[in-house]
CSV table of C-alpha atoms in Angstrom, one decimal:
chain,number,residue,atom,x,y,z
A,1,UNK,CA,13.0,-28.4,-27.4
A,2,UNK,CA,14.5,-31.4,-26.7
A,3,UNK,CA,12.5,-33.4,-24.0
A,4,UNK,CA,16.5,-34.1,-22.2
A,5,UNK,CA,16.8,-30.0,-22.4
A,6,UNK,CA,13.1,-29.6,-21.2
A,7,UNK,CA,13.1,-32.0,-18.2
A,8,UNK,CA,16.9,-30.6,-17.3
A,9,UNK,CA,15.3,-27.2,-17.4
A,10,UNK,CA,12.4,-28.1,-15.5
A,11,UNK,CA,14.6,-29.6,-13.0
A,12,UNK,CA,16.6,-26.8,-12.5
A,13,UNK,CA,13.5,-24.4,-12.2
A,14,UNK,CA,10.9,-25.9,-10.4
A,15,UNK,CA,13.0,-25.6,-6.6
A,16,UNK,CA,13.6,-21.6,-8.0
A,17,UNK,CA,9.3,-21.3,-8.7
A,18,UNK,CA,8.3,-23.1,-5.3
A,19,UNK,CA,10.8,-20.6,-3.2
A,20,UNK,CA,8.2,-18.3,-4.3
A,21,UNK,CA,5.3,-20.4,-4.0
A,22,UNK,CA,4.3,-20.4,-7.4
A,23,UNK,CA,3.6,-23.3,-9.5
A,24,UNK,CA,5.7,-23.9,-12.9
A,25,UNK,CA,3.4,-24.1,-15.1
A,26,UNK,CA,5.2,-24.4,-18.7
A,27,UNK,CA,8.8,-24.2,-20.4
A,28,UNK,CA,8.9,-23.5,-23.7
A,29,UNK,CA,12.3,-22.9,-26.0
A,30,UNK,CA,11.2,-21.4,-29.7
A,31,UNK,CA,13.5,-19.5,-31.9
A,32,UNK,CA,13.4,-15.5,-32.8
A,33,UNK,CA,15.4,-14.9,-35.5
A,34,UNK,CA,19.4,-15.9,-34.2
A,35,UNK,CA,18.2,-15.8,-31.0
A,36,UNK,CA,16.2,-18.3,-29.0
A,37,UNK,CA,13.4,-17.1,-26.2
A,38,UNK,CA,13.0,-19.4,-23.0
A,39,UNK,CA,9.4,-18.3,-21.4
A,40,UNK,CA,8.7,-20.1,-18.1
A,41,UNK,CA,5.4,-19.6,-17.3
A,42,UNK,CA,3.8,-19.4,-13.4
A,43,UNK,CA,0.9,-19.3,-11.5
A,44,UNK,CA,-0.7,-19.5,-8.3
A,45,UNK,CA,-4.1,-19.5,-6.5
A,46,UNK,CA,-3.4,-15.9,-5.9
A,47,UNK,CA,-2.4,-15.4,-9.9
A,48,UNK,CA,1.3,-13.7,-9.9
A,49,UNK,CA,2.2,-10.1,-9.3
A,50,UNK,CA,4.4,-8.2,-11.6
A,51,UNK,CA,7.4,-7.9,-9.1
A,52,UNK,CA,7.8,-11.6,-8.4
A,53,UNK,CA,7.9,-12.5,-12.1
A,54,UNK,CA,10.7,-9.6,-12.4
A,55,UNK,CA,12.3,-11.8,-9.0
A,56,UNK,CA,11.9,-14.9,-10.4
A,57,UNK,CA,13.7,-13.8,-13.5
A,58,UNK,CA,16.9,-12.2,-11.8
A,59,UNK,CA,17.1,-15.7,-10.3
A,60,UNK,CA,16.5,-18.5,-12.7
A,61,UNK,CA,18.8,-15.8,-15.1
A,62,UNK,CA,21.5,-16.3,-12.2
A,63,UNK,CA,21.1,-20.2,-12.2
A,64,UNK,CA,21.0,-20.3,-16.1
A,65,UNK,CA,24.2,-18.3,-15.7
A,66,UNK,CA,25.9,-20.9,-13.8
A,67,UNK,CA,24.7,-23.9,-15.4
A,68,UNK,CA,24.4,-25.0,-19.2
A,69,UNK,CA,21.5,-25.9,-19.6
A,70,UNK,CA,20.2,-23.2,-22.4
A,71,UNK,CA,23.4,-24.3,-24.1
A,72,UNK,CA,26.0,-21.5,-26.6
A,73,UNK,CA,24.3,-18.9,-27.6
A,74,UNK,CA,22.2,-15.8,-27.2
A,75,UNK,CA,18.4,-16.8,-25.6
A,76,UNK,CA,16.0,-14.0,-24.6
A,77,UNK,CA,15.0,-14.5,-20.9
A,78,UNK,CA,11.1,-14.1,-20.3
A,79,UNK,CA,8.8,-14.9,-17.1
A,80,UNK,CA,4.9,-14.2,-17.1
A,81,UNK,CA,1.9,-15.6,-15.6
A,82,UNK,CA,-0.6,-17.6,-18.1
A,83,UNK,CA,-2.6,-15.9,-20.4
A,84,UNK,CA,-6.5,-15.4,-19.3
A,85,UNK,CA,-7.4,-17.2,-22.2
A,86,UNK,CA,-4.7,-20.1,-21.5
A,87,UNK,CA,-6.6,-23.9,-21.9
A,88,UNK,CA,-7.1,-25.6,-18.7
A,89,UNK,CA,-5.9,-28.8,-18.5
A,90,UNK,CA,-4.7,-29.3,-14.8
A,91,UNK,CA,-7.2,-30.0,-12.2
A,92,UNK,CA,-5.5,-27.1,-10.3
A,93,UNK,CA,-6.6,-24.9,-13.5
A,94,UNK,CA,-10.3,-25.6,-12.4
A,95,UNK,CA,-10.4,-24.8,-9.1
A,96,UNK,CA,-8.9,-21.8,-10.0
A,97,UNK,CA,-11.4,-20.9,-12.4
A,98,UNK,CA,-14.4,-21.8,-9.6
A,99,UNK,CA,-16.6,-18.8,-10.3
A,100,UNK,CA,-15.4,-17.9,-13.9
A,101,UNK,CA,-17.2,-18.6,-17.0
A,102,UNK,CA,-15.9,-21.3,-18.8
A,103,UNK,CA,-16.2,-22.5,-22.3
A,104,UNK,CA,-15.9,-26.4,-22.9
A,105,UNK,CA,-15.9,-28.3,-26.0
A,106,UNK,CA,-17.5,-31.9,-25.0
A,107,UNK,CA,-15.5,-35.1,-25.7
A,108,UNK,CA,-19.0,-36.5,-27.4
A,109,UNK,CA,-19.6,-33.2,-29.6
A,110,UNK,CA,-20.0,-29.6,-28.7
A,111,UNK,CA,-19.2,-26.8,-26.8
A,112,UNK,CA,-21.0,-25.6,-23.0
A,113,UNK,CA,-21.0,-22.0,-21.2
A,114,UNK,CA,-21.2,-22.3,-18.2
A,115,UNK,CA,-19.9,-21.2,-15.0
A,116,UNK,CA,-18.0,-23.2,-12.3
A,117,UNK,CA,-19.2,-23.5,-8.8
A,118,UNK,CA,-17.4,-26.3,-7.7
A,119,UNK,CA,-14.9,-28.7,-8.5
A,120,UNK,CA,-13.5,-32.1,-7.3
A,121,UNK,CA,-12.2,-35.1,-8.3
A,122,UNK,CA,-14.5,-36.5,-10.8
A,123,UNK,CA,-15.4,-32.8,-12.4
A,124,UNK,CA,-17.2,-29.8,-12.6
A,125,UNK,CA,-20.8,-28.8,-11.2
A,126,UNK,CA,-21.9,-26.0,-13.1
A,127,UNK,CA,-24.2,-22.9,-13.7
A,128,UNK,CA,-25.2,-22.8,-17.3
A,129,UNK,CA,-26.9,-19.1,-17.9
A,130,UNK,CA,-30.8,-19.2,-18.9
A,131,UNK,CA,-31.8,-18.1,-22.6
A,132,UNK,CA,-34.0,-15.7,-23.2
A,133,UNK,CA,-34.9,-14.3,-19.4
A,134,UNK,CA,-35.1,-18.2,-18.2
A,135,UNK,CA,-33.7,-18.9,-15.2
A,136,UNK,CA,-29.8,-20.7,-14.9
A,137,UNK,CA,-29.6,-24.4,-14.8
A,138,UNK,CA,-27.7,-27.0,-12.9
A,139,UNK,CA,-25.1,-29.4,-14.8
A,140,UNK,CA,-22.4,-31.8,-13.7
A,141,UNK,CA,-19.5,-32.7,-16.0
A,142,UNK,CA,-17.0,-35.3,-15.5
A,143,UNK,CA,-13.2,-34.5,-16.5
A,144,UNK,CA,-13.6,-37.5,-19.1
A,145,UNK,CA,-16.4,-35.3,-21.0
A,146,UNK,CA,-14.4,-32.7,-21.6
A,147,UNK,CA,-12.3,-32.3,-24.7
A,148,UNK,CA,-10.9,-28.6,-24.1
A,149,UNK,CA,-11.9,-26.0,-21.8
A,150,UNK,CA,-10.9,-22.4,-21.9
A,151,UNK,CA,-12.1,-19.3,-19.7
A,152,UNK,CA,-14.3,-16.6,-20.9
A,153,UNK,CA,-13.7,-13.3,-20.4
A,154,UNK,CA,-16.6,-11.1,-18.9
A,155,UNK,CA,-15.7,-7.4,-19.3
A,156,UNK,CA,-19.1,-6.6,-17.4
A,157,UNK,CA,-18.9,-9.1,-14.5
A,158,UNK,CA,-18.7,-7.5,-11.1
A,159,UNK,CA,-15.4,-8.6,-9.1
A,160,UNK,CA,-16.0,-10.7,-6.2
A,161,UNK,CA,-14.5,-7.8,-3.7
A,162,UNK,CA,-16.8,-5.5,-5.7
A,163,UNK,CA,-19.9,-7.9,-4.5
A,164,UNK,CA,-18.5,-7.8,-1.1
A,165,UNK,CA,-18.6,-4.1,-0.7
């Protein structure tokens, strides 16, 4: 995608994702066969129900419609929240993840699990998990340390309104 066709787009859909109060994540045009696919990816601190994606995409269809931004030709419309495995790369992305498990692969050389309890500025404090019955640890990382980060998924980790019950 052109980065004139990317920024036009993102100008034209940012006003349509803050109505809802959702943040506009990413724009991506690829081709499918004849056709090309448009995802616009959102998000929130609340993550993104199913029903405001399907509103979001009656009305950024509606302003596509009017405008020509996606150019001639066929494109496949689609609207979704990020992946749980999505990399985080916005400090927003982090203090979303405050609680999670997170893998990181260190600018310097190799890769942390650990689980975020806070986050500011500067970085991350975290909760790396004890080995072999030893107790968790402490750690601090700073956003220039890191190289990629990525959540983990816990299948067995009680829900935060679970705890609370």
């Amino acid at each position: 995608m052109s980065t004139t066709q990317s920024d036009r787009l993102r100008e034209l859909l940012e006003p349509l994702v803050g109505a809802k109060e959702l943040d506009l994540e990413e724009i991506e045009v690829s081709r499918a066969g004849r056709r090309r696919v448009l995802r616009v990816i959102v998000d929130s601190e609340d993550g993104v129900e199913l029903d405001t994606c399907a509103e979001l995409s009656r009305s950024i269809s509606e302003t596509l419609d009017e405008t020509d931004a996606m150019g001639e030709g066929e494109y496949v419309l689609e609207v979704s929240s990020p992946g749980a495995d999505r990399p985080l790369t916005e400090h927003r992305h982090y203090v979303r993840a405050t609680g999670r498990l997170v893998r990181l692969t260190l600018s310097e050389g190799g890769e942390l699990v650990a689980r975020i309890l806070a986050v500011d500025d500067e970085g991350l404090d975290l909760e790396v998990p004890g080995v072999k019955g030893r107790k968790p640890t402490s750690r601090r990382v700073a956003f220039g340390e890191i190289a990629k980060a990525r959540v983990e998924i816990e299948f067995n980790r009680k829900d935060k309104k679970e705890e609370e019950a």
